[in-house]
Structures are given as C-alpha cells and as structure tokens.
JSON list of C-alpha atoms in Angstrom, two decimals:
[
{"chain": "A", "resi": 26, "resn": "MET", "atom": "CA", "xyz": [41.07, -18.94, -13.29]},
{"chain": "A", "resi": 27, "resn": "THR", "atom": "CA", "xyz": [37.30, -19.24, -13.36]},
{"chain": "A", "resi": 28, "resn": "VAL", "atom": "CA", "xyz": [35.24, -17.28, -15.79]},
{"chain": "A", "resi": 29, "resn": "SER", "atom": "CA", "xyz": [31.52, -17.20, -15.25]},
{"chain": "A", "resi": 30, "resn": "SER", "atom": "CA", "xyz": [28.76, -15.68, -17.26]},
{"chain": "A", "resi": 31, "resn": "SER", "atom": "CA", "xyz": [25.03, -15.62, -17.23]},
{"chain": "A", "resi": 32, "resn": "THR", "atom": "CA", "xyz": [22.51, -14.59, -19.81]},
{"chain": "A", "resi": 33, "resn": "ASN", "atom": "CA", "xyz": [19.48, -12.82, -18.43]},
{"chain": "A", "resi": 34, "resn": "SER", "atom": "CA", "xyz": [16.42, -12.66, -20.61]},
{"chain": "A", "resi": 35, "resn": "ALA", "atom": "CA", "xyz": [12.67, -13.00, -20.52]},
{"chain": "A", "resi": 36, "resn": "SER", "atom": "CA", "xyz": [10.36, -13.99, -23.33]},
{"chain": "A", "resi": 37, "resn": "TYR", "atom": "CA", "xyz": [6.59, -13.58, -23.47]},
{"chain": "A", "resi": 38, "resn": "SER", "atom": "CA", "xyz": [3.80, -14.17, -25.93]},
{"chain": "A", "resi": 39, "resn": "GLY", "atom": "CA", "xyz": [1.52, -11.17, -26.24]},
{"chain": "A", "resi": 40, "resn": "ASN", "atom": "CA", "xyz": [-2.25, -11.39, -26.44]},
{"chain": "A", "resi": 41, "resn": "GLY", "atom": "CA", "xyz": [-3.06, -7.98, -27.91]},
{"chain": "A", "resi": 42, "resn": "SER", "atom": "CA", "xyz": [-4.21, -6.48, -24.62]},
{"chain": "A", "resi": 43, "resn": "THR", "atom": "CA", "xyz": [-1.45, -7.03, -22.03]},
{"chain": "A", "resi": 44, "resn": "THR", "atom": "CA", "xyz": [0.99, -4.13, -21.70]},
{"chain": "A", "resi": 45, "resn": "VAL", "atom": "CA", "xyz": [3.03, -5.06, -18.59]},
{"chain": "A", "resi": 46, "resn": "PHE", "atom": "CA", "xyz": [5.70, -7.76, -18.64]},
{"chain": "A", "resi": 47, "resn": "ALA", "atom": "CA", "xyz": [8.03, -8.65, -15.77]},
{"chain": "A", "resi": 48, "resn": "TYR", "atom": "CA", "xyz": [11.77, -9.16, -15.87]},
{"chain": "A", "resi": 49, "resn": "GLY", "atom": "CA", "xyz": [13.33, -11.04, -12.94]},
{"chain": "A", "resi": 50, "resn": "PHE", "atom": "CA", "xyz": [16.93, -9.86, -12.89]},
{"chain": "A", "resi": 51, "resn": "LYS", "atom": "CA", "xyz": [18.83, -6.75, -11.86]},
{"chain": "A", "resi": 52, "resn": "ILE", "atom": "CA", "xyz": [19.57, -3.97, -14.32]},
{"chain": "A", "resi": 53, "resn": "PHE", "atom": "CA", "xyz": [21.40, -0.81, -13.37]},
{"chain": "A", "resi": 54, "resn": "GLU", "atom": "CA", "xyz": [19.71, 1.60, -15.79]},
{"chain": "A", "resi": 55, "resn": "ASP", "atom": "CA", "xyz": [16.51, 1.49, -17.84]},
{"chain": "A", "resi": 56, "resn": "SER", "atom": "CA", "xyz": [18.62, 1.52, -20.99]},
{"chain": "A", "resi": 57, "resn": "ASP", "atom": "CA", "xyz": [20.34, -1.74, -19.98]},
{"chain": "A", "resi": 58, "resn": "LEU", "atom": "CA", "xyz": [17.41, -3.67, -21.47]},
{"chain": "A", "resi": 59, "resn": "THR", "atom": "CA", "xyz": [16.95, -4.39, -25.15]},
{"chain": "A", "resi": 60, "resn": "VAL", "atom": "CA", "xyz": [13.25, -4.92, -25.84]},
{"chain": "A", "resi": 61, "resn": "THR", "atom": "CA", "xyz": [12.39, -6.69, -29.08]},
{"chain": "A", "resi": 62, "resn": "LEU", "atom": "CA", "xyz": [9.04, -7.59, -30.64]},
{"chain": "A", "resi": 63, "resn": "VAL", "atom": "CA", "xyz": [8.88, -10.62, -32.92]},
{"chain": "A", "resi": 64, "resn": "ASP", "atom": "CA", "xyz": [6.09, -10.99, -35.48]},
{"chain": "A", "resi": 65, "resn": "ASP", "atom": "CA", "xyz": [5.00, -14.65, -35.24]},
{"chain": "A", "resi": 66, "resn": "THR", "atom": "CA", "xyz": [3.90, -14.74, -38.86]},
{"chain": "A", "resi": 67, "resn": "THR", "atom": "CA", "xyz": [6.93, -13.19, -40.54]},
{"chain": "A", "resi": 68, "resn": "GLU", "atom": "CA", "xyz": [9.47, -13.84, -37.76]},
{"chain": "A", "resi": 69, "resn": "VAL", "atom": "CA", "xyz": [10.68, -10.26, -38.20]},
{"chain": "A", "resi": 70, "resn": "GLU", "atom": "CA", "xyz": [12.28, -8.82, -35.04]},
{"chain": "A", "resi": 71, "resn": "THR", "atom": "CA", "xyz": [11.83, -5.12, -34.26]},
{"chain": "A", "resi": 72, "resn": "VAL", "atom": "CA", "xyz": [13.84, -3.45, -31.50]},
{"chain": "A", "resi": 73, "resn": "GLN", "atom": "CA", "xyz": [11.62, -1.12, -29.48]},
{"chain": "A", "resi": 74, "resn": "THR", "atom": "CA", "xyz": [12.59, 2.40, -28.33]},
{"chain": "A", "resi": 75, "resn": "LEU", "atom": "CA", "xyz": [12.75, 3.27, -24.63]},
{"chain": "A", "resi": 76, "resn": "THR", "atom": "CA", "xyz": [10.19, 5.97, -23.63]},
{"chain": "A", "resi": 77, "resn": "THR", "atom": "CA", "xyz": [8.66, 5.92, -27.12]},
{"chain": "A", "resi": 78, "resn": "ASP", "atom": "CA", "xyz": [7.43, 2.31, -27.14]},
{"chain": "A", "resi": 79, "resn": "TYR", "atom": "CA", "xyz": [7.91, 1.25, -23.52]},
{"chain": "A", "resi": 80, "resn": "THR", "atom": "CA", "xyz": [9.05, 2.26, -20.02]},
{"chain": "A", "resi": 81, "resn": "VAL", "atom": "CA", "xyz": [10.98, 0.31, -17.41]},
{"chain": "A", "resi": 82, "resn": "SER", "atom": "CA", "xyz": [10.43, 0.17, -13.65]},
{"chain": "A", "resi": 83, "resn": "ASN", "atom": "CA", "xyz": [12.71, -0.79, -10.75]},
{"chain": "A", "resi": 84, "resn": "SER", "atom": "CA", "xyz": [16.16, -0.28, -12.24]},
{"chain": "A", "resi": 85, "resn": "GLY", "atom": "CA", "xyz": [18.69, -1.26, -9.59]},
{"chain": "A", "resi": 86, "resn": "ASN", "atom": "CA", "xyz": [16.34, -3.71, -7.87]},
{"chain": "A", "resi": 87, "resn": "ASP", "atom": "CA", "xyz": [17.91, -7.17, -7.40]},
{"chain": "A", "resi": 88, "resn": "SER", "atom": "CA", "xyz": [14.63, -8.93, -8.14]},
{"chain": "A", "resi": 89, "resn": "GLY", "atom": "CA", "xyz": [13.84, -7.00, -11.35]},
{"chain": "A", "resi": 90, "resn": "GLY", "atom": "CA", "xyz": [10.80, -5.01, -12.36]},
{"chain": "A", "resi": 91, "resn": "ASN", "atom": "CA", "xyz": [8.45, -4.44, -15.28]},
{"chain": "A", "resi": 92, "resn": "VAL", "atom": "CA", "xyz": [8.50, -3.36, -18.89]},
{"chain": "A", "resi": 93, "resn": "THR", "atom": "CA", "xyz": [5.31, -1.44, -19.70]},
{"chain": "A", "resi": 94, "resn": "PHE", "atom": "CA", "xyz": [4.41, -0.91, -23.34]},
{"chain": "A", "resi": 95, "resn": "VAL", "atom": "CA", "xyz": [2.64, 2.26, -24.47]},
{"chain": "A", "resi": 96, "resn": "THR", "atom": "CA", "xyz": [0.43, 0.13, -26.78]},
{"chain": "A", "resi": 97, "resn": "ALA", "atom": "CA", "xyz": [-0.46, -3.54, -26.39]}
]
C-alpha cells in the first residue's frame, strides 16, 4: 500500500504596505487556509481571522488564489 501526503504552504515577508499574497495550491473553501503572522522581533505567531483580518479569493481553483489583508 502506498500512502502519499503533501504539505501545501506559502510564506512571505511583509513590507508594511503589501496586502495581497498569492497561494499556489487548491483549497476547497476559504476556511481551509490558516493564515498566521509572525513578529520577526519576538517570533510570536498570531493566527489571523477570516473576514476580520483577511479575505481569500479563488477557492476551488486548482492553481490557487490570493489572501488579501484588510491592513498591511
């Protein structure tokens, strides 16, 4: 029996003005993504809230879509 798995993730460094970040893999629903911000100074990770902190485009698209933050 063969068991396969893949981890799909994307990581970006923010610049304080960019709000749109691409993801290049299929998700079925907007809520399938977990979006986390990491403070480079403290290394504290903060999970963001869908529709409050960000929106997602192109759920169901094989090639992915974008995560758009409300605030850079």
